[in-house]
Coordinates of C-alpha atoms and ligand atoms in Angstrom, one line a residue:
X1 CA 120.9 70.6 139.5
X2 CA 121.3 72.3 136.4
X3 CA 118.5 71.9 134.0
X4 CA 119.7 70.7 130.8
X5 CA 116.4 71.9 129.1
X6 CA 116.5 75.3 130.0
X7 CA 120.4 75.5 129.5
X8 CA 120.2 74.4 125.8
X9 CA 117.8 77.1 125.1
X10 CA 119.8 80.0 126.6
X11 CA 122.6 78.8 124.7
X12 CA 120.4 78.3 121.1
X13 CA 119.3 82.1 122.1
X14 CA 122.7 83.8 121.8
X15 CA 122.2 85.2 118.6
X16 CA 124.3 87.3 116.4
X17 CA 124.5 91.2 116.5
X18 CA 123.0 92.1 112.7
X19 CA 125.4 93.5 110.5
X20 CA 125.5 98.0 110.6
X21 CA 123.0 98.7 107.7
X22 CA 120.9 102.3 107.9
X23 CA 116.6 101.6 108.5
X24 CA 114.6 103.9 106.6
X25 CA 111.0 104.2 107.7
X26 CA 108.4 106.0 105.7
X27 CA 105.7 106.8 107.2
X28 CA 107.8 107.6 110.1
X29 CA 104.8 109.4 112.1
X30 CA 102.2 106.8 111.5
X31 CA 100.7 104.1 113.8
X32 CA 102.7 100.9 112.7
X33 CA 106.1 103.2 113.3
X34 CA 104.9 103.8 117.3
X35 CA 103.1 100.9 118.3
X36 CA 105.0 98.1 116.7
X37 CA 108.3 99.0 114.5
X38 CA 109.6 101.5 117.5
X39 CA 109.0 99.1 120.6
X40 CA 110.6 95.9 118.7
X41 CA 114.0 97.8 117.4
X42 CA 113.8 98.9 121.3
X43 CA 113.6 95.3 122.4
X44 CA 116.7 94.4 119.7
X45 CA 118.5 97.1 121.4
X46 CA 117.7 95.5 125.1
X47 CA 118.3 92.1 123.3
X48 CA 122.2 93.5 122.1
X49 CA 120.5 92.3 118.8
X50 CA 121.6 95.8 116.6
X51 CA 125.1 96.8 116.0
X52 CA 127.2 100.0 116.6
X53 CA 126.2 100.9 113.0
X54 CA 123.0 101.0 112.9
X55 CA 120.8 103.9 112.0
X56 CA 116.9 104.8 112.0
X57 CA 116.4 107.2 109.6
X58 CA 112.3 108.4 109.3
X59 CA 110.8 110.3 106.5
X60 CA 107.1 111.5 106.4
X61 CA 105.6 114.5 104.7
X62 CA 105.0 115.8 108.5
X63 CA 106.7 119.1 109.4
X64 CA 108.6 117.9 112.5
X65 CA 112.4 118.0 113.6
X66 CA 114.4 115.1 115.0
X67 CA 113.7 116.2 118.6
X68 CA 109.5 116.5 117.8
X69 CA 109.9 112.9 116.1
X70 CA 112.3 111.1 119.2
X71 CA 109.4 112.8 121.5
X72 CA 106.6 111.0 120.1
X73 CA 108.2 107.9 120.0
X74 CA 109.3 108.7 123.5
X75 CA 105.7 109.6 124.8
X76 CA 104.3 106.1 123.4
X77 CA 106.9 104.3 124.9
X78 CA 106.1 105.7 128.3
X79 CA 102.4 105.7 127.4
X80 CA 102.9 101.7 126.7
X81 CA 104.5 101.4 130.2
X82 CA 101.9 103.9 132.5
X83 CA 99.0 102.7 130.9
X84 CA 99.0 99.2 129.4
X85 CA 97.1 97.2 126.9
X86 CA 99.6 97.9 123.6
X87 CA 101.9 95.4 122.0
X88 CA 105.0 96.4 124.1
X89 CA 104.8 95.3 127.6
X90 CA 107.5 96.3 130.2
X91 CA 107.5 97.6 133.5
X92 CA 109.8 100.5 132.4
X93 CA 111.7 101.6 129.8
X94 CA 115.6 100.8 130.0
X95 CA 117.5 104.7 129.7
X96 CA 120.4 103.4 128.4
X97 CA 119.0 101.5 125.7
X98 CA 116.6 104.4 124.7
X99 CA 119.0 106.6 124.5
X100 CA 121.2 104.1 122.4
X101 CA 118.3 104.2 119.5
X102 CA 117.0 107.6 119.8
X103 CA 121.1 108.6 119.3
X104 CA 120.8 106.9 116.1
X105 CA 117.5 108.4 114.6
X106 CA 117.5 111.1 112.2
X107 CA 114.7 112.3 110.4
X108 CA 113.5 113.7 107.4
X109 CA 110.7 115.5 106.0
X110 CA 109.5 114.8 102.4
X111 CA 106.5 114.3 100.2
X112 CA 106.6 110.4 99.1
X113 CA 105.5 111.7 95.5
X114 CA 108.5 114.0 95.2
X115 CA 111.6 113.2 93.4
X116 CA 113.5 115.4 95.9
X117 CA 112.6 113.7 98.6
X118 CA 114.1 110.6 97.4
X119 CA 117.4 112.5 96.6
X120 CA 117.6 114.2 99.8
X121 CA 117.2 111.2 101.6
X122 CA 120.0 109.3 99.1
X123 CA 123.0 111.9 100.3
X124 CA 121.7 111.9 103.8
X125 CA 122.7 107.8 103.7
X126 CA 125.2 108.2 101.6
X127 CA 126.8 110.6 104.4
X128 CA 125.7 108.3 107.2
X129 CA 127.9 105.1 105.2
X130 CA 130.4 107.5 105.3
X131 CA 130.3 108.7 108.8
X132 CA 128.2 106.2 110.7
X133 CA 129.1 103.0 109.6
X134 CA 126.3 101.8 108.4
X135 CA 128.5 100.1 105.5
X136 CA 126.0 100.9 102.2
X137 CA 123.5 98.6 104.0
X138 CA 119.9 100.4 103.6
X139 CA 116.7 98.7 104.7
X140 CA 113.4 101.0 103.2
X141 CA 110.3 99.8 105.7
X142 CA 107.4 101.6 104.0
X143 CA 105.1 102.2 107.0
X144 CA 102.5 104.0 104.4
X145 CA 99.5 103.2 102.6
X146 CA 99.2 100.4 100.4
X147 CA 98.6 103.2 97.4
X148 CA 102.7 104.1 98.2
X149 CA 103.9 100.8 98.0
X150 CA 104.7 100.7 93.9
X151 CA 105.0 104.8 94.1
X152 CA 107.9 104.7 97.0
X153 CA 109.7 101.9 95.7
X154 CA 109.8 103.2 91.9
X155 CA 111.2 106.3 93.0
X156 CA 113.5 104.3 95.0
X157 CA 114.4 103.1 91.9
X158 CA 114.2 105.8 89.6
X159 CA 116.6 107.9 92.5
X160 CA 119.1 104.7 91.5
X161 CA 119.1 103.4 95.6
X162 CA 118.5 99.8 95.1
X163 CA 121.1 99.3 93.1
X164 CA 123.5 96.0 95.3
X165 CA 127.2 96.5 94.4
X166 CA 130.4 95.6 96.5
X167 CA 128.2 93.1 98.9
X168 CA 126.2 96.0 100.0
X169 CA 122.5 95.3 100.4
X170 CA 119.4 96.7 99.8
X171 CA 115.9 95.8 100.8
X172 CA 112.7 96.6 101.2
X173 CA 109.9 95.9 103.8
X174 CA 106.0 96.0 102.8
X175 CA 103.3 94.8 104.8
X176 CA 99.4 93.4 104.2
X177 CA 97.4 94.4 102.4
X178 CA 99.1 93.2 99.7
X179 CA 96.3 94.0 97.2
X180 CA 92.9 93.4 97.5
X181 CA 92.3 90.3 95.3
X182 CA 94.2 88.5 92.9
X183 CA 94.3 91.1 90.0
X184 CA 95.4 93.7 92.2
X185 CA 98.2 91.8 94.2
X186 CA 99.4 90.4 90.9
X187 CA 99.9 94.3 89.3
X188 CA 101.3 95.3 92.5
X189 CA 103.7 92.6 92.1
X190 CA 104.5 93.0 88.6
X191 CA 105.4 96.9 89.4
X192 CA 107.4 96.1 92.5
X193 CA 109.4 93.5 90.4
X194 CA 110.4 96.1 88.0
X195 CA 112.7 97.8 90.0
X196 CA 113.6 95.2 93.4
X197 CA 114.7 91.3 92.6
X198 CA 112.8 89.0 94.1
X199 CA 115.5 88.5 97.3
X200 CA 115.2 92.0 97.8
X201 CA 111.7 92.0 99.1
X202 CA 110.4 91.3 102.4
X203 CA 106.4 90.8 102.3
X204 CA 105.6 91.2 105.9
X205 CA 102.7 88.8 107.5
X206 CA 103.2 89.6 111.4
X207 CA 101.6 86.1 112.3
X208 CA 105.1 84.7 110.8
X209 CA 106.5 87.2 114.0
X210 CA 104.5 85.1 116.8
X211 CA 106.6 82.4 118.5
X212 CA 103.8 79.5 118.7
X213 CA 103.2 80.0 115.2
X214 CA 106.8 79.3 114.1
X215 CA 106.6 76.6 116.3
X216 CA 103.8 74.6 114.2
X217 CA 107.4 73.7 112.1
X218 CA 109.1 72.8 115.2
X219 CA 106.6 70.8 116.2
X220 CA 105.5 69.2 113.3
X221 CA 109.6 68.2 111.9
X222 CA 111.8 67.8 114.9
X223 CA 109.8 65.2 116.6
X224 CA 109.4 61.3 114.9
X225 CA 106.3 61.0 116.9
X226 CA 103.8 63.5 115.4
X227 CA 104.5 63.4 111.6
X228 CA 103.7 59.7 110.8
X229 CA 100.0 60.7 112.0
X230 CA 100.1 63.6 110.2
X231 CA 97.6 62.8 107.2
X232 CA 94.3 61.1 105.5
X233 CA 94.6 57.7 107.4
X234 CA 95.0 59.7 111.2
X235 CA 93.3 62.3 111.2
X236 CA 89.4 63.0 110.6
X237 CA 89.5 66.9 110.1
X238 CA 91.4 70.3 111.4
X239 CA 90.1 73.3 112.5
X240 CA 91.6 76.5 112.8
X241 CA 90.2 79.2 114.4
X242 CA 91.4 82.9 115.1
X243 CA 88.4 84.9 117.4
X244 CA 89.2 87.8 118.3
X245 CA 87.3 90.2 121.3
X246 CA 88.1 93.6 119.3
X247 CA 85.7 95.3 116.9
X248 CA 86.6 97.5 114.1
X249 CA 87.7 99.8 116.5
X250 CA 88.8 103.3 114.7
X251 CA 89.2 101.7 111.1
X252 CA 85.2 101.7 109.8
X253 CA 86.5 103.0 106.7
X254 CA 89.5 100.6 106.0
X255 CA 87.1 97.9 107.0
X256 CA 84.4 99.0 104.8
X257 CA 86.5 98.1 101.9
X258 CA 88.3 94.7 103.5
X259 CA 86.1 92.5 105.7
X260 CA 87.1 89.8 107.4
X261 CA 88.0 87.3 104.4
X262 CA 90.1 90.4 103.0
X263 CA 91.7 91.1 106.1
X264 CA 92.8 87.8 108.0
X265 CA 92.2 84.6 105.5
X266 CA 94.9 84.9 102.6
X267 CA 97.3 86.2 105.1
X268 CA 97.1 85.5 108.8
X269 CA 94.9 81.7 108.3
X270 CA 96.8 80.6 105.7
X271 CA 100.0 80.9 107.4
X272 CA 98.6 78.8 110.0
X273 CA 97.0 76.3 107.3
X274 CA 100.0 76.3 105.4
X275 CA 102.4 75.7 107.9
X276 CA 100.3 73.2 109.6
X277 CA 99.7 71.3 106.2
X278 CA 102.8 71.8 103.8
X279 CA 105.0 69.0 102.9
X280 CA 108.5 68.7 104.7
X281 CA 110.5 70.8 103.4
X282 CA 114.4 69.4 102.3
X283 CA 115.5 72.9 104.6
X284 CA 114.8 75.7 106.6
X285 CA 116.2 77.6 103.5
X286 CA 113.8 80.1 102.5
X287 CA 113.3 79.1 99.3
X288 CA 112.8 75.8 100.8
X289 CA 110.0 76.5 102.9
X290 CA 107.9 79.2 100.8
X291 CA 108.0 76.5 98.5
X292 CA 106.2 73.7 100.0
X293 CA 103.9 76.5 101.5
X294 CA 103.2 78.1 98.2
X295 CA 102.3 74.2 97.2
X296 CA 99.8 73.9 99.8
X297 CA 97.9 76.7 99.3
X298 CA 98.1 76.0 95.0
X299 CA 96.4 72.7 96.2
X300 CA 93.6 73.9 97.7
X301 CA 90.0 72.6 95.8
X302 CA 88.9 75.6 94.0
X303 CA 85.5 76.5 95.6
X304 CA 82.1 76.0 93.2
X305 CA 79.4 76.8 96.0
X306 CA 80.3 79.0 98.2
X307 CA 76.7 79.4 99.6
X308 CA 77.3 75.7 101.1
X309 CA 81.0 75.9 102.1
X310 CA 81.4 79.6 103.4
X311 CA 79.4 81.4 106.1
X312 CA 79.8 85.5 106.8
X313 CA 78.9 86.9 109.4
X314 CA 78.5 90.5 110.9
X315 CA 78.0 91.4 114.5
X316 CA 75.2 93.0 116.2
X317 CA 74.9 95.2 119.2
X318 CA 75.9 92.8 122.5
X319 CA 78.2 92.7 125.7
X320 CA 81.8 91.6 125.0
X321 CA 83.9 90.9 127.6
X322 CA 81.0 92.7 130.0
X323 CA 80.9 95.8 128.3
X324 CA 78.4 97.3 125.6
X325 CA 79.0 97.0 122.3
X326 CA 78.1 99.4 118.9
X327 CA 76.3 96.8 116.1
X328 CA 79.1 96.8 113.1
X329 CA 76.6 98.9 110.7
X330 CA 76.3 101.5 113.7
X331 CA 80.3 101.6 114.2
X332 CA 81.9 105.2 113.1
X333 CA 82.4 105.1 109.3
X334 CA 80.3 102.1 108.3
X335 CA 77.4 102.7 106.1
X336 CA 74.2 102.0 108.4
X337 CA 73.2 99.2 105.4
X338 CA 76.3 97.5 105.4
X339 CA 77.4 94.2 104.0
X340 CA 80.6 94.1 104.7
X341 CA 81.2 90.4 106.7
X342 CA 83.1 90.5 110.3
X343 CA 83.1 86.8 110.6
X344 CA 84.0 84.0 108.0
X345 CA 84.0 80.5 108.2
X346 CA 85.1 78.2 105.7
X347 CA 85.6 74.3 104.7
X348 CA 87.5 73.7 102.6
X349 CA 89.6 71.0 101.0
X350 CA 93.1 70.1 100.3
X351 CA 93.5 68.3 97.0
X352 CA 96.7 66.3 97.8
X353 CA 97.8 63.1 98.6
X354 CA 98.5 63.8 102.5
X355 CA 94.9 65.4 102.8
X356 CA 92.4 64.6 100.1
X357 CA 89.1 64.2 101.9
X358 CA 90.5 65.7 105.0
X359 CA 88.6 69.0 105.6
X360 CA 89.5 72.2 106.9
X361 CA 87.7 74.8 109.1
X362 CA 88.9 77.8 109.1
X363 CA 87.0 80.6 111.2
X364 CA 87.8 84.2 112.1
X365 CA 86.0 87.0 113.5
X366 CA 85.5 90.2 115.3
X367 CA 83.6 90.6 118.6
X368 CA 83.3 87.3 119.7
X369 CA 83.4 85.7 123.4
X370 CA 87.0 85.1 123.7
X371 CA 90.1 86.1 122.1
X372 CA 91.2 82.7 121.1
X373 CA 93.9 82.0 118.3
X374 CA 94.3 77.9 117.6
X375 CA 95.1 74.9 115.4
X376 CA 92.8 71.7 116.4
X377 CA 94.0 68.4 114.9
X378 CA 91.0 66.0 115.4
X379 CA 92.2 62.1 114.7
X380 CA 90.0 59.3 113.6
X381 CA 87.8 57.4 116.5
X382 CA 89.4 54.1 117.4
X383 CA 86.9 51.3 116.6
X384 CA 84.7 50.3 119.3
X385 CA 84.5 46.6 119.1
X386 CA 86.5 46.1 122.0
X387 CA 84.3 48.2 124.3
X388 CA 81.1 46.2 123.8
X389 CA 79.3 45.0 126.8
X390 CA 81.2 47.4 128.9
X391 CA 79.8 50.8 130.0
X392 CA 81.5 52.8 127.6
X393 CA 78.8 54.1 125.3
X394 CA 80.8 56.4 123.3
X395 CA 84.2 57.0 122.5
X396 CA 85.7 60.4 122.3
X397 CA 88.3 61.3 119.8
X398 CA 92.0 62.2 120.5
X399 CA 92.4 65.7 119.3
X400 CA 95.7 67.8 119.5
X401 CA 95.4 71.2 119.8
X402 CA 98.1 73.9 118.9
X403 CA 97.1 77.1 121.1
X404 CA 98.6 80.3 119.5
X405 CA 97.5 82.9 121.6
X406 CA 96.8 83.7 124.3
X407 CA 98.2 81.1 126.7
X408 CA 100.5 79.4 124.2
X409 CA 101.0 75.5 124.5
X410 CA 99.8 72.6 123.1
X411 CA 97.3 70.1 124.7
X412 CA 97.0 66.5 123.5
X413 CA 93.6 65.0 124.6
X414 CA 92.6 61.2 124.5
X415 CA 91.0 59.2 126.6
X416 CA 91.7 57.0 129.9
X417 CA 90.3 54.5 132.4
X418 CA 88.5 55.9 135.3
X419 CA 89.8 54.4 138.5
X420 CA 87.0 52.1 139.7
X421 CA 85.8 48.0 138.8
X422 CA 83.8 48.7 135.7
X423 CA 85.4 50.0 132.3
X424 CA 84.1 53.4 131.5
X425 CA 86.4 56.2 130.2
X426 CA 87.6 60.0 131.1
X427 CA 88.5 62.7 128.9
X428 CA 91.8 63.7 130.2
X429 CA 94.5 66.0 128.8
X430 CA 98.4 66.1 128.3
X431 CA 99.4 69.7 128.4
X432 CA 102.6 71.9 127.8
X433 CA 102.2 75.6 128.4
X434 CA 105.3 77.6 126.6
X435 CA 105.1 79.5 130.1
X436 CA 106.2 77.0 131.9
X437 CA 109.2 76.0 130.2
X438 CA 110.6 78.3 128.4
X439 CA 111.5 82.4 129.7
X440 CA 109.6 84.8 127.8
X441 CA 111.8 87.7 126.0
X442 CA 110.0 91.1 125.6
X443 CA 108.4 90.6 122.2
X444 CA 106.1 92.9 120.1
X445 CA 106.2 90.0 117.0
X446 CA 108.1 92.1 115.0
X447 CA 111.6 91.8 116.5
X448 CA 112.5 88.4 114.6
X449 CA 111.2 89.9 111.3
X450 CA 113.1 93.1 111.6
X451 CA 116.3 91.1 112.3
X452 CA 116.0 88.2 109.7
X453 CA 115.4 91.5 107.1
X454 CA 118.6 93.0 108.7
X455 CA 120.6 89.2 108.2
X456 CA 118.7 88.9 104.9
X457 CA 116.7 85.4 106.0
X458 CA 113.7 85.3 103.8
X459 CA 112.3 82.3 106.0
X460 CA 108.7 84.3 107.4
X461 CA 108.3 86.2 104.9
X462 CA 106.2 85.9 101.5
X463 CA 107.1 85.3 98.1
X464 CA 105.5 86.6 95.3
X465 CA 103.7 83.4 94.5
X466 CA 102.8 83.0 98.1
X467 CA 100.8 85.9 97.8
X468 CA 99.7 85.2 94.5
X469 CA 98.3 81.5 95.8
X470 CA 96.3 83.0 98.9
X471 CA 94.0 85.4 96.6
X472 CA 93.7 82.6 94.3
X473 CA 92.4 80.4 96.3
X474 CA 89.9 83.4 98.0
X475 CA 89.1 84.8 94.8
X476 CA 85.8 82.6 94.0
X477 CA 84.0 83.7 97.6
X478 CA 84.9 87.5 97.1
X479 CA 83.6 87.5 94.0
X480 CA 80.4 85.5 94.5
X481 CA 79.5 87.6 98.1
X482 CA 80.4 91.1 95.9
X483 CA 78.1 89.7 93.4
X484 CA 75.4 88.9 95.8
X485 CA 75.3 91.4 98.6
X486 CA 73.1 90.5 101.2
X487 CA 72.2 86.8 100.1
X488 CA 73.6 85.2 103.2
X489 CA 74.9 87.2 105.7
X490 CA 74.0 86.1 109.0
X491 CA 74.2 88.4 112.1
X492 CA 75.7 87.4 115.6
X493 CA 75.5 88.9 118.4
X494 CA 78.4 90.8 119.8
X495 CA 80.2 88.4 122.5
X496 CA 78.8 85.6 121.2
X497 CA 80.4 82.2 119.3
X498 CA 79.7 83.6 116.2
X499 CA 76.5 82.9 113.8
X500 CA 74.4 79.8 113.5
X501 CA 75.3 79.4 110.4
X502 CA 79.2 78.5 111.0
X503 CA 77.8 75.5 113.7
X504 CA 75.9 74.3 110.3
X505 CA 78.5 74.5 108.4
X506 CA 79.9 71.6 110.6
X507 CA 76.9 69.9 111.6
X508 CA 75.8 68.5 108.7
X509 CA 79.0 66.2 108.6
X510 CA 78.3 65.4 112.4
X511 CA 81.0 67.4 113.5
X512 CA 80.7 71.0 115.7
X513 CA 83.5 73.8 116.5
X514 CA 85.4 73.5 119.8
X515 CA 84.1 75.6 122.4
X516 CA 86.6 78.7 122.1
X517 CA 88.2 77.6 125.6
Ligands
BG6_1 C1 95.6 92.5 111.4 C2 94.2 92.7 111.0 O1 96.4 92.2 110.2 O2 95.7 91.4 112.3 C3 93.4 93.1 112.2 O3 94.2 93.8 110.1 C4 93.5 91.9 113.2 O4 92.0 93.3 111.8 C5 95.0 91.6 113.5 O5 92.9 92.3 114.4 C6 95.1 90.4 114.3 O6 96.4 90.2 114.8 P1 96.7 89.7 116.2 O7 98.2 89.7 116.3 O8 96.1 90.8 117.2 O9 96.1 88.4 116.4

């Protein structure tokens, strides 16, 4: 019997090959370029995603040829497969497919500060639209420090290579941090915008990459029976939670200055508040969507007491996942009296029509019991009148839950009759598990992002006024917790749910976090 499900999807998945453009990284020997970029264009190339024109052309200031740079993208690759635990999973490495990409790269050394650099690297594509086919098509991924965003793409533009004639596109890729508060991301905006149009920039948030999280969309449009519920009269409150089992790993010093609010709220959260609360948009057009998320996030109540409606956190020494772990202030690179939060959680409101009075829960943090990514949709209790005189002393409410990551799915709980003569009630559970339906491809997060750059969908990524929206609405809680250091930072203990002070946060409206499952 063929299954009609299954068959639908593998005929939605045969996607177009991009069109031949040339990909220049900088920052072509850094982290982002080997553990995520590298591995995703590999898993386009498995995918027959890339064309016969395609090029990956990396420029750093590091002294290396193109054999030294195809090595030690080589080495990770294989690392990835021997050893485990990075973003690319696969049992091997496809030679043909390797050799396809690494064919393709050229490299290029150059100081991102230097004028010459960014002439060197214009006749190097110029000669590869000549030669390769890569048909004036250039895509400029800057892999590099947040300081180089505004330097690499003025010279960019002061080297005359944004310029789009004769159809032929140019773009550019940056990724978080976009700023550090809303001043910062506004300037960095303003200088980008004086040399790139709008549609020319791709602001990269990688939770846009994961599957379940395009999915909230899906979900939430493309199915008559969810939507009517979705607002004030249905449902009671949402909580979205993102707990992660790493610490601050190798990156004391970036974290010194971010912190968890910094680092996951304006970006990561509010993709998943935004996409979980926007209005329908009219299309999937990008302009269409960013615009109904950028409204969401405008709405949200300006906060006025951020000692009652925010909670940080930082972890202590404790066990996670059994083994020992370092207190944050004794991590590498943290100042032993540090402030800087791990662990935010946050209520906060909506003022619109679909949601006023509707609160929502966001909480993030390092070092906690489980890695858990999820969207919980709690609906309103049912009225008990009917259950009166029977055994039922409590009723539980329906909640639907939107798991992210890991074991994607999405679980719909409500209540039913036990068997038996009397009327008392069980908690049970409809569940879908993406697993179970639908064959995973090979996916780092980044391979949709790249391609929709490379067919010039906007869709994932952010706007300026995106951006501009998330600090907004962060900007009252950075600047009361910079203004008042140690006030209320609570500590938790490594491995555990996180600090006292977050179940308070939801306690005092009768409510309490799901257990992270
Ligand atoms: C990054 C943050 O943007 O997202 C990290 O800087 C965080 O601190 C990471 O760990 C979480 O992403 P993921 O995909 O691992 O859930």
């Amino acid at each position: 019997m063929v299954n009609t499900t299954t068959a639908a999807v593998a005929k939605a998945e045969t996607v177009a090959v991009a069109p031949p453009c040339a990909m220049v990284i900088f920052g072509a020997g850094g982290d982002l370029t080997k553990r995520l970029v590298t591995p995703a264009l590999y898993n386009l190339v498995t995918a027959k995603r890339l064309p016969d024109g395609f090029r990956l052309v990396g420029v750093d200031h590091g002294n290396r040829t193109v054999d030294d740079w195809r090595k030690t993208l080589s080495d990770m690759m294989n690392e990835f497969v021997t050893k485990g635990g990075g973003e690319f999973q696969a049992d091997r490495i496809d030679e043909t497919a390797w050799k396809w990409l690494t064919d393709r790269m050229t490299y290029l050394q150059g100081d991102f500060e230097d004028p010459q650099t960014y002439s060197r690297l214009k006749d190097h594509l110029a000669g590869l639209d000549k030669t390769a086919g890569t048909a004036g098509n250039h895509l400029f991924y800057l892999a590099v420090a947040e300081r180089f965003f505004s330097v690499v793409v003025a010279a960019l533009g002061a080297a005359d290579m944004v310029k789009e004639e004769n159809g032929q596109w140019r773009r550019v890729v940056v990724e978080k941090p976009f700023g550090r508060d809303l001043p910062s991301a506004k300037a960095l905006n303003a200088a980008i915008l004086k040399t790139l149009h709008e549609h020319q920039i791709y602001r990269m948030d990688h939770f846009l990459g994961k599957e379940t999280v395009q999915n909230i969309m899906a979900l939430r449009f493309a199915n008559g029976l969810f939507e009517p519920l979705w607002n004030r009269q249905h449902i009671d409150h949402v909580q979205i939670t993102a707990s992660e089992t790493v610490g601050v790993e190798r990156r004391g010093k970036f974290y010194e200055q971010t912190g968890a609010l910094r680092d996951m709220v304006p970006n990561h959260m509010f993709q998943l508040l935004s996409l979980t609360a926007m209005e329908p948009p009219i299309s999937f057009d990008a302009e269409a969507v960013r615009g109904k998320k950028a409204e969401v996030i405008q709405a949200i109540r300006p906060v006025k007491y951020p000692l009652r409606d925010a909670v940080r956190g930082q972890y202590g020494a404790g066990t996670v996942l059994g083994k020992q772990a370092l207190a944050y202030r004794s991590e590498p690179n943290v100042a032993p009296d540090s402030n800087t939060e791990t662990y935010i959680a946050w209520k906060l409101q909506i003022d619109n029509w679909r949601w006023a009075g509707v609160p929502f829960y966001l909480r993030t943090g390092k070092y906690l019991r489980r890695r858990w990514t999820e969207v919980a949709i709690r609906f309103h209790q049912a009225p008990y009148t009917l259950f009166r005189g029977t055994h039922v002393e409590q009723m539980n409410p329906n909640w639907m839950i939107l798991r992210i990551q890991p074991d994607e799915g999405i679980a719909l709980q409500f209540a039913a009759k036990r068997p038996g003569p009397t009327v008392t009630l069980g908690n049970v559970s409809m569940d879908f598990a993406y697993k179970t339906y639908f064959a995973s491809a090979p996916n780092t997060g980044y391979e949709t992002l790249l391609y929709d750059c490379m067919i010039g969908d906007a869709t994932l990524f952010q706007r300026a006024d995106n951006i501009e929206a998330g600090w907004r609405a962060v900007q009252p809680i950075m600047d009361f917790w910079a203004n008042n250091p140690a006030k209320d930072l609570a500590t938790y203990a490594a491995g555990s749910d996180g600090p006292a002070a977050a179940d308070a946060l939801l306690a005092r409206a009768g409510r309490a976090w799901r257990p992270l499952e």
